[in-house]
């Protein structure tokens, strides 16, 4: 599996200076954490989950989270669990008939309701569990965190050596985390807990919808989550605690819950036209209009802010979000050559040098951690040629207005 594998060889060659590498759920955790990317949620009760996954895989779907929590009514839990088994059975049969079964499916996760359901599913799924990359843990806290990760640790310690590791992705979204009087203690306690299970923590995810609910808030499509002050302040502290280089956690950004409806247009477009026009000229102006609905405009702007704050990956709820989010994690040629030069110059012979683009100074020690992160991201999402831009990966397709 590779990002942008729907491109023809000619398109890939013209776009990428260094194309994305292949990966699957057996890839090293360091790279896999970056590969989660745009994670599409699907309610487990949807009857066509397996078919939709295969359909969207051809359009670039890389990560799926089958939801047993908020997308499921309290009276649907038993049916939803049965549905998960059916979906995985269908996908397993499909993969067995593929030339490369291990790379024929996206990364698959299940969001469970509680540790008891996690333990139940690990047992109930049987051999199908080897199809999963892991589980997602909602409303994660020190009160339930040990039970979640002990279940993962027990499975990993008893699995066959041929079976891939199983990972957990905690979602930080509960009241003690966002309420100011308990936030610091809660975050530090969770950090300490995750340290005991570091090998099994793939991402730390931010659940801003639940945070917003605690204040009776819901952002409009013209507003970024970074504009909601209580959420912004909490995200800042989450990044401060878990985003430090020495901790080594990849943080995934909050869900963007809007998608374009007919005739829906942004009230105040926030995207610059220049990247679209530079990429496509007159065609770019038309593409700008397509992506300047308030839904798409807001999504792209929010991913830009995610990236600037060190966040890699985003929860999504609509197929039209796939390409914009994935495309924006590609690495620009200028970023790549700066990062590579910084890492290669880290031998003590000098401390600062002029960028190959002659537009900035690169200081080796202060910029080294940034450079290493860029090079990791470049492996998964690729490096674009000089003068190429992520907008070239955004042509409208049949899934844009699903």
Short mmCIF file of C-alpha atoms in Angstrom, two decimals:
data_model
loop_
_atom_site.label_atom_id
_atom_site.label_comp_id
_atom_site.label_asym_id
_atom_site.label_seq_id
_atom_site.Cartn_x
_atom_site.Cartn_y
_atom_site.Cartn_z
CA UNK A 1 0.00 0.00 0.00
CA UNK A 2 1.19 3.48 -0.88
CA UNK A 3 -0.24 6.94 -0.76
CA UNK A 4 -1.47 8.28 -4.10
CA UNK A 5 -1.24 4.84 -5.73
CA UNK A 6 -4.21 5.81 -7.91
CA UNK A 7 -1.83 7.96 -9.98
CA UNK A 8 -0.48 6.62 -13.25
CA UNK A 9 3.26 6.08 -13.48
CA UNK A 10 3.52 9.12 -15.74
CA UNK A 11 1.60 11.30 -13.26
CA UNK A 12 3.68 10.11 -10.33
CA UNK A 13 6.94 10.76 -12.18
CA UNK A 14 5.86 14.26 -13.15
CA UNK A 15 4.70 15.15 -9.64
CA UNK A 16 7.14 13.49 -7.26
CA UNK A 17 10.82 14.15 -6.78
CA UNK A 18 10.78 11.22 -4.34
CA UNK A 19 7.63 9.06 -4.40
CA UNK A 20 5.95 7.67 -1.28
CA UNK A 21 7.25 4.36 0.06
CA UNK A 22 5.11 1.24 0.43
CA UNK A 23 3.87 0.20 3.86
CA UNK A 24 1.32 -2.03 5.56
CA UNK A 25 0.29 -2.83 9.13
CA UNK A 26 3.54 -4.74 9.70
CA UNK A 27 5.68 -1.67 8.96
CA UNK A 28 7.78 -0.24 11.81
CA UNK A 29 5.79 1.78 14.34
CA UNK A 30 7.85 4.92 13.69
CA UNK A 31 6.68 5.09 10.07
CA UNK A 32 3.25 3.61 10.68
CA UNK A 33 2.43 6.39 13.14
CA UNK A 34 2.86 8.89 10.30
CA UNK A 35 1.00 6.71 7.81
CA UNK A 36 -2.35 6.78 9.65
CA UNK A 37 -3.05 10.16 8.03
CA UNK A 38 -6.67 10.88 7.10
CA UNK A 39 -8.60 8.28 9.13
CA UNK A 40 -12.13 7.78 7.80
CA UNK A 41 -14.78 6.85 10.37
CA UNK A 42 -17.54 4.41 9.37
CA UNK A 43 -20.40 3.30 11.64
CA UNK A 44 -20.16 -0.45 12.19
CA UNK A 45 -23.90 -0.78 11.61
CA UNK A 46 -23.69 0.42 8.02
CA UNK A 47 -24.43 -2.66 5.93
CA UNK A 48 -22.04 -1.70 3.12
CA UNK A 49 -18.93 -0.98 5.18
CA UNK A 50 -16.79 -3.68 3.53
CA UNK A 51 -17.93 -2.80 0.01
CA UNK A 52 -17.39 0.91 0.66
CA UNK A 53 -13.87 0.25 1.93
CA UNK A 54 -12.97 -1.58 -1.29
CA UNK A 55 -14.58 1.10 -3.43
CA UNK A 56 -12.78 3.92 -1.66
CA UNK A 57 -9.49 2.02 -1.57
CA UNK A 58 -9.32 2.62 -5.33
CA UNK A 59 -9.71 6.35 -4.66
CA UNK A 60 -6.86 6.46 -2.16
CA UNK A 61 -8.37 5.39 1.16
CA UNK A 62 -5.56 4.35 3.50
CA UNK A 63 -7.03 4.28 7.02
CA UNK A 64 -10.47 3.20 8.23
CA UNK A 65 -11.87 3.36 11.77
CA UNK A 66 -14.97 1.19 12.19
CA UNK A 67 -16.95 2.88 14.92
CA UNK A 68 -18.70 1.06 17.77
CA UNK A 69 -19.01 4.13 19.99
CA UNK A 70 -20.74 7.46 19.33
CA UNK A 71 -21.96 6.51 15.84
CA UNK A 72 -23.84 3.55 17.35
CA UNK A 73 -27.05 3.78 19.38
CA UNK A 74 -27.00 2.16 22.80
CA UNK A 75 -29.55 -0.37 21.58
CA UNK A 76 -27.45 -1.34 18.56
CA UNK A 77 -24.32 -2.59 20.27
CA UNK A 78 -24.87 -6.34 19.81
CA UNK A 79 -25.82 -5.89 16.17
CA UNK A 80 -22.81 -3.61 15.61
CA UNK A 81 -20.40 -6.19 17.04
CA UNK A 82 -21.90 -8.88 14.80
CA UNK A 83 -21.55 -6.50 11.87
CA UNK A 84 -17.83 -6.01 12.55
CA UNK A 85 -17.29 -9.76 12.27
CA UNK A 86 -19.23 -9.85 8.98
CA UNK A 87 -17.30 -6.90 7.54
CA UNK A 88 -13.93 -8.44 8.40
CA UNK A 89 -15.01 -11.83 7.05
CA UNK A 90 -15.94 -10.21 3.73
CA UNK A 91 -12.66 -8.29 3.56
CA UNK A 92 -10.64 -11.36 4.50
CA UNK A 93 -12.19 -13.36 1.67
CA UNK A 94 -11.43 -10.52 -0.74
CA UNK A 95 -7.81 -10.21 0.38
CA UNK A 96 -7.17 -13.96 0.05
CA UNK A 97 -7.92 -13.71 -3.67
CA UNK A 98 -5.57 -10.79 -4.22
CA UNK A 99 -1.98 -11.26 -5.52
CA UNK A 100 -0.60 -9.41 -2.49
CA UNK A 101 -3.09 -9.99 0.38
CA UNK A 102 -1.05 -8.05 2.95
CA UNK A 103 -1.21 -4.85 0.89
CA UNK A 104 -4.69 -5.07 -0.58
CA UNK A 105 -6.58 -3.44 2.30
CA UNK A 106 -6.31 -0.12 4.17
CA UNK A 107 -5.12 0.10 7.74
CA UNK A 108 -8.11 -1.09 9.77
CA UNK A 109 -9.00 0.06 13.29
CA UNK A 110 -12.04 -0.41 15.52
CA UNK A 111 -13.20 2.27 17.97
CA UNK A 112 -14.55 0.45 20.98
CA UNK A 113 -16.76 1.74 23.78
CA UNK A 114 -14.86 0.52 26.82
CA UNK A 115 -12.13 -1.92 27.91
CA UNK A 116 -14.66 -4.71 28.44
CA UNK A 117 -15.79 -4.51 24.83
CA UNK A 118 -12.16 -4.48 23.69
CA UNK A 119 -11.41 -7.71 25.56
CA UNK A 120 -14.60 -9.27 24.21
CA UNK A 121 -13.74 -8.38 20.61
CA UNK A 122 -10.15 -9.60 20.82
CA UNK A 123 -11.57 -13.01 21.74
CA UNK A 124 -14.54 -12.89 19.38
CA UNK A 125 -12.66 -11.86 16.24
CA UNK A 126 -10.40 -14.90 16.34
CA UNK A 127 -8.10 -15.03 13.32
CA UNK A 128 -9.71 -11.91 11.84
CA UNK A 129 -7.89 -9.81 14.42
CA UNK A 130 -4.69 -10.15 12.38
CA UNK A 131 -6.37 -7.93 9.78
CA UNK A 132 -6.45 -5.03 12.22
CA UNK A 133 -3.75 -2.47 12.86
CA UNK A 134 -5.32 -1.67 16.20
CA UNK A 135 -8.11 -0.22 18.30
CA UNK A 136 -9.14 3.34 19.13
CA UNK A 137 -9.87 4.18 22.77
CA UNK A 138 -12.45 6.97 23.29
CA UNK A 139 -12.59 9.23 26.34
CA UNK A 140 -9.20 7.92 27.37
CA UNK A 141 -8.14 8.64 30.96
CA UNK A 142 -6.06 7.25 33.78
CA UNK A 143 -9.22 5.54 35.03
CA UNK A 144 -9.63 3.32 31.95
CA UNK A 145 -6.24 3.56 30.25
CA UNK A 146 -4.49 0.72 32.03
CA UNK A 147 -7.31 -1.71 31.20
CA UNK A 148 -7.22 -0.70 27.55
CA UNK A 149 -3.49 -1.12 27.14
CA UNK A 150 -3.23 -4.22 29.32
CA UNK A 151 -5.62 -5.92 26.88
CA UNK A 152 -3.38 -4.86 23.98
CA UNK A 153 -0.22 -5.92 25.83
CA UNK A 154 -1.72 -9.32 26.72
CA UNK A 155 -2.65 -9.95 23.10
CA UNK A 156 0.78 -8.93 21.81
CA UNK A 157 2.59 -11.09 24.34
CA UNK A 158 0.60 -14.18 23.38
CA UNK A 159 0.26 -13.71 19.60
CA UNK A 160 2.04 -15.88 17.07
CA UNK A 161 5.38 -14.51 15.96
CA UNK A 162 3.94 -14.36 12.43
CA UNK A 163 1.01 -12.19 13.51
CA UNK A 164 1.45 -8.41 13.30
CA UNK A 165 1.49 -6.29 16.44
CA UNK A 166 -1.72 -4.67 17.60
CA UNK A 167 -1.69 -0.97 18.53
CA UNK A 168 -3.85 1.39 20.56
CA UNK A 169 -4.77 4.99 19.74
CA UNK A 170 -6.12 6.88 22.76
CA UNK A 171 -8.47 9.81 22.18
CA UNK A 172 -8.08 12.71 24.60
CA UNK A 173 -11.59 14.18 24.88
CA UNK A 174 -12.87 13.97 28.45
CA UNK A 175 -13.76 16.71 30.95
CA UNK A 176 -10.73 16.36 33.27
CA UNK A 177 -8.46 17.02 30.29
CA UNK A 178 -10.10 20.24 29.13
CA UNK A 179 -11.20 21.70 32.47
CA UNK A 180 -8.44 24.04 33.55
CA UNK A 181 -8.34 22.99 37.20
CA UNK A 182 -7.65 19.33 36.37
CA UNK A 183 -5.93 19.55 32.99
CA UNK A 184 -2.26 19.55 33.93
CA UNK A 185 -2.56 16.69 36.40
CA UNK A 186 -4.66 14.66 33.93
CA UNK A 187 -2.29 15.15 31.01
CA UNK A 188 0.81 14.32 33.04
CA UNK A 189 -0.86 11.24 34.52
CA UNK A 190 -1.80 10.03 31.02
CA UNK A 191 1.72 10.74 29.78
CA UNK A 192 3.11 8.60 32.59
CA UNK A 193 0.61 5.83 31.83
CA UNK A 194 1.41 5.79 28.11
CA UNK A 195 5.10 5.60 28.92
CA UNK A 196 4.51 2.15 30.36
CA UNK A 197 3.01 1.01 27.04
CA UNK A 198 5.01 3.12 24.60
CA UNK A 199 5.60 0.26 22.14
CA UNK A 200 1.85 -0.08 21.62
CA UNK A 201 0.84 3.60 21.33
CA UNK A 202 0.52 4.46 17.65
CA UNK A 203 -1.09 7.93 17.81
CA UNK A 204 -2.41 10.28 20.46
CA UNK A 205 -5.67 11.64 19.06
CA UNK A 206 -7.55 14.84 19.98
CA UNK A 207 -11.33 14.61 20.26
CA UNK A 208 -12.47 18.21 19.92
CA UNK A 209 -16.15 17.38 19.33
CA UNK A 210 -16.54 16.01 22.85
CA UNK A 211 -14.50 18.91 24.22
CA UNK A 212 -16.82 21.37 22.46
CA UNK A 213 -19.88 19.59 23.80
CA UNK A 214 -18.79 20.30 27.36
CA UNK A 215 -19.16 24.02 26.62
CA UNK A 216 -22.22 23.77 24.37
CA UNK A 217 -20.11 24.79 21.37
CA UNK A 218 -20.03 23.70 17.73
CA UNK A 219 -17.79 25.50 15.29
CA UNK A 220 -19.25 26.66 12.00
CA UNK A 221 -17.61 25.64 8.69
CA UNK A 222 -16.10 29.12 8.46
CA UNK A 223 -14.31 28.78 11.80
CA UNK A 224 -11.25 26.71 12.65
CA UNK A 225 -11.09 24.67 15.84
CA UNK A 226 -8.16 26.92 16.69
CA UNK A 227 -10.61 29.85 16.89
CA UNK A 228 -12.59 28.25 19.75
CA UNK A 229 -10.63 29.51 22.73
CA UNK A 230 -11.31 26.75 25.28
CA UNK A 231 -10.44 24.08 22.70
CA UNK A 232 -7.40 25.96 21.43
CA UNK A 233 -5.99 26.33 24.92
CA UNK A 234 -6.47 22.64 25.67
CA UNK A 235 -4.92 21.58 22.34
CA UNK A 236 -1.95 23.80 23.11
CA UNK A 237 -1.37 21.95 26.37
CA UNK A 238 -1.83 18.53 24.72
CA UNK A 239 0.81 19.46 22.14
CA UNK A 240 3.05 20.82 24.90
CA UNK A 241 2.92 17.54 26.82
CA UNK A 242 2.80 14.90 24.06
CA UNK A 243 4.41 16.76 21.16
CA UNK A 244 7.84 17.15 22.73
CA UNK A 245 10.51 15.46 20.67
CA UNK A 246 11.78 13.42 23.60
CA UNK A 247 8.32 11.89 24.08
CA UNK A 248 8.13 10.75 20.46
CA UNK A 249 4.33 10.67 20.08
CA UNK A 250 2.56 11.51 16.83
CA UNK A 251 -0.52 13.64 17.54
CA UNK A 252 -3.54 13.42 15.25
CA UNK A 253 -5.86 16.39 14.78
CA UNK A 254 -9.57 16.76 15.55
CA UNK A 255 -12.34 15.73 13.19
CA UNK A 256 -13.61 18.11 10.53
CA UNK A 257 -17.34 17.45 10.43
CA UNK A 258 -18.51 19.44 7.40
CA UNK A 259 -18.73 18.47 3.77
CA UNK A 260 -19.95 20.45 0.78
CA UNK A 261 -23.65 20.56 0.02
CA UNK A 262 -25.26 21.76 -3.17
CA UNK A 263 -24.76 25.46 -3.62
CA UNK A 264 -22.85 25.81 -0.36
CA UNK A 265 -20.24 28.53 -0.63
CA UNK A 266 -17.84 29.91 1.93
CA UNK A 267 -18.87 33.26 3.37
CA UNK A 268 -15.30 34.37 3.62
CA UNK A 269 -12.84 32.29 1.56
CA UNK A 270 -9.62 31.90 3.51
CA UNK A 271 -7.55 30.00 0.96
CA UNK A 272 -5.20 31.97 -1.22
CA UNK A 273 -5.86 31.62 -4.94
CA UNK A 274 -2.16 31.66 -5.77
CA UNK A 275 -1.35 27.94 -5.23
CA UNK A 276 -4.25 26.90 -7.43
CA UNK A 277 -3.41 29.36 -10.18
CA UNK A 278 0.30 28.51 -10.04
CA UNK A 279 -0.52 24.83 -10.39
CA UNK A 280 -3.18 24.96 -13.09
CA UNK A 281 -3.53 28.49 -14.43
CA UNK A 282 -7.10 29.06 -15.63
CA UNK A 283 -8.07 25.53 -14.61
CA UNK A 284 -6.74 26.37 -11.16
CA UNK A 285 -9.25 29.18 -10.76
CA UNK A 286 -12.04 26.69 -11.45
CA UNK A 287 -10.52 24.28 -8.93
CA UNK A 288 -10.34 27.13 -6.41
CA UNK A 289 -14.09 27.54 -6.78
CA UNK A 290 -14.64 23.80 -6.27
CA UNK A 291 -12.61 23.78 -3.06
CA UNK A 292 -13.89 27.10 -1.77
CA UNK A 293 -17.10 25.81 -0.35
CA UNK A 294 -17.07 26.73 3.32
CA UNK A 295 -16.59 23.03 4.11
CA UNK A 296 -13.51 22.44 1.96
CA UNK A 297 -12.02 25.86 2.52
CA UNK A 298 -12.25 25.39 6.28
CA UNK A 299 -10.85 21.85 6.15
CA UNK A 300 -7.76 22.85 4.18
CA UNK A 301 -7.13 25.88 6.37
CA UNK A 302 -7.42 23.75 9.52
CA UNK A 303 -4.98 21.13 8.20
CA UNK A 304 -2.51 23.93 7.49
CA UNK A 305 -2.80 25.00 11.13
CA UNK A 306 -2.50 21.38 12.28
CA UNK A 307 0.76 20.99 10.37
CA UNK A 308 2.19 24.25 11.68
CA UNK A 309 1.55 22.95 15.21
CA UNK A 310 3.26 19.61 14.59
CA UNK A 311 0.09 17.55 14.13
CA UNK A 312 0.15 14.78 11.51
CA UNK A 313 -3.14 13.08 10.67
CA UNK A 314 -6.81 13.94 11.01
CA UNK A 315 -10.08 12.19 11.74
CA UNK A 316 -12.45 12.55 8.77
CA UNK A 317 -16.09 11.62 8.29
CA UNK A 318 -16.59 11.98 4.52
CA UNK A 319 -14.76 10.55 1.47
CA UNK A 320 -14.40 14.03 -0.05
CA UNK A 321 -11.91 14.82 2.74
CA UNK A 322 -9.47 12.08 1.75
CA UNK A 323 -7.52 13.77 -1.02
CA UNK A 324 -7.26 17.25 0.50
CA UNK A 325 -5.89 15.95 3.81
CA UNK A 326 -3.56 13.39 2.22
CA UNK A 327 -2.27 15.82 -0.39
CA UNK A 328 -1.39 18.42 2.21
CA UNK A 329 0.95 16.03 4.01
CA UNK A 330 3.19 15.72 0.97
CA UNK A 331 6.55 17.39 1.50
CA UNK A 332 7.53 20.34 -0.65
CA UNK A 333 10.88 20.11 -2.41
CA UNK A 334 12.18 23.15 -0.53
CA UNK A 335 11.30 21.59 2.84
CA UNK A 336 12.98 18.35 1.84
CA UNK A 337 16.29 19.79 0.66
CA UNK A 338 16.49 21.98 3.77
CA UNK A 339 15.78 19.03 6.04
CA UNK A 340 18.18 16.71 4.26
CA UNK A 341 20.96 19.31 4.29
CA UNK A 342 20.45 19.94 8.02
CA UNK A 343 20.63 16.24 8.90
CA UNK A 344 23.62 15.60 6.65
CA UNK A 345 25.45 18.63 8.09
CA UNK A 346 25.01 17.47 11.68
CA UNK A 347 28.65 16.45 12.05
CA UNK A 348 29.97 19.39 14.07
CA UNK A 349 31.78 21.01 11.14
CA UNK A 350 29.48 24.05 11.06
CA UNK A 351 26.49 25.50 12.85
CA UNK A 352 24.60 27.44 10.21
CA UNK A 353 24.42 27.62 6.42
CA UNK A 354 22.38 29.23 3.69
CA UNK A 355 19.47 27.27 2.24
CA UNK A 356 19.88 25.89 -1.27
CA UNK A 357 16.88 28.07 -2.12
CA UNK A 358 18.85 31.15 -0.98
CA UNK A 359 15.89 32.43 1.05
CA UNK A 360 16.68 31.44 4.64
CA UNK A 361 19.39 30.40 7.07
CA UNK A 362 19.37 26.82 8.34
CA UNK A 363 20.71 26.44 11.88
CA UNK A 364 21.64 22.82 12.45
CA UNK A 365 20.98 22.39 16.17
CA UNK A 366 17.70 24.36 16.44
CA UNK A 367 16.28 22.91 13.21
CA UNK A 368 17.50 19.31 13.53
CA UNK A 369 14.36 17.91 15.18
CA UNK A 370 12.15 19.62 12.61
CA UNK A 371 14.31 18.18 9.83
CA UNK A 372 14.05 14.62 11.14
CA UNK A 373 10.27 14.88 11.27
CA UNK A 374 10.14 16.21 7.72
CA UNK A 375 12.23 13.28 6.47
CA UNK A 376 9.92 10.79 8.20
CA UNK A 377 6.89 12.42 6.63
CA UNK A 378 8.60 12.50 3.25
CA UNK A 379 8.92 8.72 3.22
CA UNK A 380 5.20 8.15 3.71
CA UNK A 381 3.75 11.02 1.65
CA UNK A 382 6.56 11.65 -0.82
CA UNK A 383 8.42 14.77 -1.94
CA UNK A 384 7.03 16.92 -4.73
CA UNK A 385 9.20 18.26 -7.51
CA UNK A 386 10.36 21.85 -7.33
CA UNK A 387 7.54 24.17 -8.43
CA UNK A 388 4.94 21.45 -7.87
CA UNK A 389 2.23 21.93 -5.25
CA UNK A 390 -0.20 19.79 -3.27
CA UNK A 391 -3.08 21.28 -5.31
CA UNK A 392 -1.99 19.09 -8.23
CA UNK A 393 -3.30 16.11 -6.26
CA UNK A 394 -6.76 17.65 -5.85
CA UNK A 395 -8.57 17.28 -9.23
CA UNK A 396 -12.25 16.71 -8.71
CA UNK A 397 -13.26 13.07 -8.71
CA UNK A 398 -16.44 11.09 -8.29
CA UNK A 399 -16.07 11.11 -4.49
CA UNK A 400 -15.77 14.88 -4.03
CA UNK A 401 -19.51 15.44 -3.62
CA UNK A 402 -20.57 12.03 -2.25
#
